[in-house]
Coordinates of C-alpha atoms and ligand atoms in Angstrom, one line a residue:
M1 CA -0.1 0.0 0.1
G2 CA 1.2 3.4 -0.9
E3 CA 4.5 1.9 -2.2
S4 CA 3.5 3.8 -5.9
K5 CA 3.1 7.3 -4.4
A6 CA 5.5 9.8 -3.3
V7 CA 5.5 13.6 -2.0
V8 CA 8.6 15.5 -2.9
V9 CA 9.9 18.5 -1.0
F10 CA 10.3 20.9 -3.7
S11 CA 11.8 24.4 -3.7
G12 CA 12.7 25.0 -7.8
G13 CA 16.2 24.7 -7.2
Q14 CA 18.4 22.4 -9.0
D15 CA 18.6 19.9 -6.7
S16 CA 14.8 19.3 -5.7
T17 CA 14.0 19.6 -9.5
T18 CA 16.3 16.7 -10.1
C19 CA 14.8 15.0 -7.2
L20 CA 11.2 15.6 -8.5
V21 CA 11.9 14.1 -11.9
W22 CA 13.7 11.4 -10.5
A23 CA 10.5 10.5 -8.3
M24 CA 8.1 10.9 -11.6
S25 CA 10.3 8.4 -13.0
R26 CA 9.9 6.0 -10.0
F27 CA 6.4 6.3 -8.7
D28 CA 2.8 6.6 -10.3
E29 CA 1.7 9.3 -8.3
V30 CA 3.7 12.3 -7.2
L31 CA 3.0 15.6 -5.5
A32 CA 5.5 18.2 -5.0
V33 CA 5.3 20.6 -2.0
T34 CA 6.7 23.8 -1.9
F35 CA 7.2 25.8 1.2
D36 CA 6.9 29.7 1.1
Y37 CA 8.7 31.1 3.9
G38 CA 9.3 34.5 2.5
Q39 CA 12.3 33.6 0.4
R40 CA 13.9 37.2 -0.1
H41 CA 13.5 36.2 -3.8
H42 CA 10.1 35.8 -5.1
S43 CA 11.8 34.4 -8.1
E44 CA 12.5 30.8 -6.2
I45 CA 8.3 30.5 -6.0
D46 CA 7.9 31.3 -9.5
A47 CA 10.3 28.9 -10.8
A48 CA 8.8 26.3 -8.9
L49 CA 5.5 27.0 -10.2
R50 CA 6.9 27.1 -13.7
I51 CA 8.4 23.9 -13.4
V52 CA 5.7 21.8 -12.0
K53 CA 3.5 23.3 -15.0
Q54 CA 6.2 22.4 -17.5
L55 CA 6.3 18.7 -16.1
G56 CA 2.5 18.4 -15.6
V57 CA 2.7 17.1 -11.8
R58 CA 0.6 17.9 -9.0
H59 CA 1.8 20.8 -6.9
K60 CA 1.0 22.3 -3.3
M61 CA 2.1 25.1 -1.6
V62 CA 2.5 25.7 2.3
D63 CA 2.9 28.8 3.9
L64 CA 5.4 28.6 6.4
H65 CA 6.4 32.4 6.6
V66 CA 6.6 31.9 10.7
L67 CA 9.8 30.3 10.2
N68 CA 11.2 33.6 8.9
E69 CA 9.7 35.1 12.0
L70 CA 11.0 32.8 14.4
A71 CA 14.5 32.2 12.6
P72 CA 15.5 35.3 10.6
N73 CA 18.2 34.2 8.0
A74 CA 19.9 35.4 5.2
L75 CA 17.7 33.8 2.5
T76 CA 14.6 35.7 3.8
R77 CA 16.0 39.0 5.0
E78 CA 18.0 41.3 2.8
D79 CA 19.8 43.0 5.9
I80 CA 21.5 39.7 6.6
E81 CA 24.5 39.5 5.0
I82 CA 25.4 35.9 2.9
T83 CA 28.4 34.3 4.4
E84 CA 30.1 31.2 4.1
G85 CA 30.7 29.6 7.6
E86 CA 33.8 30.0 8.9
Q87 CA 35.9 28.1 11.7
G88 CA 32.9 26.0 12.7
E89 CA 30.5 28.4 12.3
L90 CA 27.4 27.7 10.3
P91 CA 26.6 29.7 6.9
S92 CA 24.5 32.8 7.2
T93 CA 22.0 30.8 4.9
F94 CA 21.1 28.3 7.3
V95 CA 18.0 28.3 9.0
D96 CA 17.4 26.4 12.1
G97 CA 14.9 23.4 11.9
R98 CA 14.3 24.0 8.3
N99 CA 14.9 21.0 6.8
M100 CA 13.3 19.0 9.9
V101 CA 10.0 21.4 9.7
F102 CA 9.6 20.6 5.9
L103 CA 10.2 16.9 6.2
T104 CA 7.8 16.8 9.1
Y105 CA 5.1 18.6 6.9
A106 CA 5.9 16.5 3.9
A107 CA 5.2 13.5 6.3
I108 CA 1.9 14.9 7.2
I109 CA 0.7 15.4 3.6
A110 CA 2.1 12.0 2.8
K111 CA 0.1 10.0 5.1
Q112 CA -3.0 11.8 4.3
M113 CA -2.8 10.9 0.8
G114 CA -1.5 7.3 1.7
A115 CA 2.1 7.8 0.4
R116 CA 4.9 6.0 1.8
H117 CA 7.8 7.8 -0.1
I118 CA 9.2 11.4 1.0
V119 CA 11.5 12.6 -1.4
T120 CA 14.2 15.2 -0.6
G121 CA 17.3 16.7 -2.3
V122 CA 19.2 17.1 0.7
C123 CA 22.9 16.0 0.3
E124 CA 26.1 15.3 2.5
T125 CA 28.7 15.7 0.0
D126 CA 28.4 19.4 -0.5
F127 CA 26.5 20.2 2.6
S128 CA 28.2 23.5 3.5
G129 CA 28.0 22.2 7.0
Y130 CA 24.1 22.2 7.4
P131 CA 23.4 19.9 10.1
D132 CA 20.0 18.9 8.8
C133 CA 21.4 17.6 5.3
R134 CA 23.4 14.7 7.0
D135 CA 22.2 11.4 6.5
V136 CA 22.4 10.8 10.2
F137 CA 19.7 13.0 10.5
V138 CA 17.2 12.0 7.8
K139 CA 17.5 8.5 9.1
S140 CA 16.7 9.5 12.8
L141 CA 14.3 11.7 11.6
N142 CA 12.6 9.1 9.6
V143 CA 12.7 6.8 12.4
T144 CA 10.8 9.7 14.6
L145 CA 8.1 10.4 12.1
N146 CA 7.3 6.6 11.9
L147 CA 7.0 6.5 15.6
A148 CA 4.9 10.1 15.5
M149 CA 2.6 8.9 13.3
D150 CA 2.9 5.0 13.6
Y151 CA 3.4 4.8 9.9
E152 CA 6.1 3.2 7.7
F153 CA 7.6 6.3 5.9
V154 CA 10.5 5.9 3.6
I155 CA 12.5 9.3 3.2
D156 CA 14.6 8.9 -0.3
T157 CA 17.5 10.9 -0.7
P158 CA 18.8 10.3 -4.2
L159 CA 21.5 13.2 -3.9
M160 CA 23.1 12.3 -0.6
W161 CA 26.2 11.0 -1.6
L162 CA 26.7 12.7 -5.2
N163 CA 28.5 16.2 -5.7
K164 CA 27.3 18.7 -8.1
K165 CA 29.0 16.9 -10.9
E166 CA 27.1 13.6 -10.3
T167 CA 23.7 15.8 -9.6
W168 CA 24.0 17.3 -13.0
A169 CA 24.6 13.5 -14.8
L170 CA 21.6 12.4 -12.9
A171 CA 19.3 15.2 -14.3
D172 CA 21.0 14.1 -17.9
T173 CA 20.2 10.6 -17.4
L174 CA 16.7 11.5 -16.2
G175 CA 16.1 13.7 -19.8
C176 CA 16.0 17.0 -17.7
F177 CA 19.2 18.7 -18.1
D178 CA 17.6 21.4 -20.1
L179 CA 15.0 21.9 -17.5
V180 CA 17.4 22.0 -14.6
S181 CA 19.8 24.4 -16.6
H182 CA 17.6 27.2 -17.7
E183 CA 14.4 26.9 -15.2
T184 CA 15.8 26.5 -11.9
V185 CA 16.8 29.2 -9.1
T186 CA 19.6 28.2 -6.8
C187 CA 21.4 31.7 -6.8
Y188 CA 21.1 33.4 -3.6
N189 CA 20.7 36.5 -5.5
G190 CA 17.4 34.8 -7.1
I191 CA 18.7 35.0 -10.7
P192 CA 17.2 31.8 -12.6
G193 CA 19.4 29.5 -14.6
A194 CA 23.2 30.1 -14.5
G195 CA 22.4 32.9 -11.8
C196 CA 24.6 35.9 -10.8
G197 CA 28.1 33.7 -10.8
E198 CA 29.1 35.6 -7.9
C199 CA 27.4 33.9 -4.9
P200 CA 28.5 30.7 -3.4
S201 CA 25.8 28.9 -4.5
C202 CA 26.3 30.0 -8.0
K203 CA 29.9 29.1 -7.7
L204 CA 29.1 25.3 -6.6
R205 CA 26.6 24.9 -9.3
A206 CA 29.1 26.5 -12.2
R207 CA 31.8 24.2 -10.9
G208 CA 29.9 21.0 -11.3
L209 CA 28.5 21.8 -14.3
D210 CA 31.9 22.7 -15.7
E211 CA 33.2 19.1 -14.5
Y212 CA 30.2 17.4 -15.8
L213 CA 30.2 19.0 -19.1
V214 CA 34.2 18.1 -19.5
E215 CA 33.5 14.7 -18.3
K216 CA 30.7 14.2 -21.1
A217 CA 32.9 15.7 -23.8
L218 CA 35.6 13.2 -22.9
S219 CA 33.6 10.5 -22.7
K220 CA 32.0 11.4 -26.2
A221 CA 35.6 11.7 -27.5
N222 CA 36.7 8.2 -26.4
D223 CA 33.3 6.4 -28.2
Ligands
ZN1 ZN1 24.4 33.7 -7.4

């Protein structure tokens, strides 16, 4: 029961878009859930709406503005500078509890629709020090959610051990390379596609893409 249904935590970024297409290739019924917590660039939400329309997948928006009120952060507040974490500090883009809250809401929605699977694009490989992107956290929360709702959830993390290069390769394999390249927003300045090219998120994305394209060209040349 419920094996063929999945809820995908979907932000409109590179990782969650790849996960959404991954889920659509595996499950009969997929619902994409986007959390609106007052992202400082509405372009992320706009991208999410465009992508679900293009993919023809069911979509649900959940209002979580309260998260911004409880935990002010650089993703939602213009007056907080985006800084990479230095010497054991978390980056200013980290939002306390965000993934736990997202996954908990996703689980509530999943149980309501009789779905067991919850798909999230969290990744430990390039995790920038976010504690709630670690595999140990996801496994721990999975157990907690099962106990909390007396239900056998399966949290799927297809990107957990991939680097950005490998995430691009997965998108290409799934046939969504162009969609991910052009429509997703990962840039901290809210610019779709390749973004501003200057922020840490754009640099990480571009480095992975360059590495993937080089590898692809080399493997073609060797064919
Ligand atoms: Zn950027």
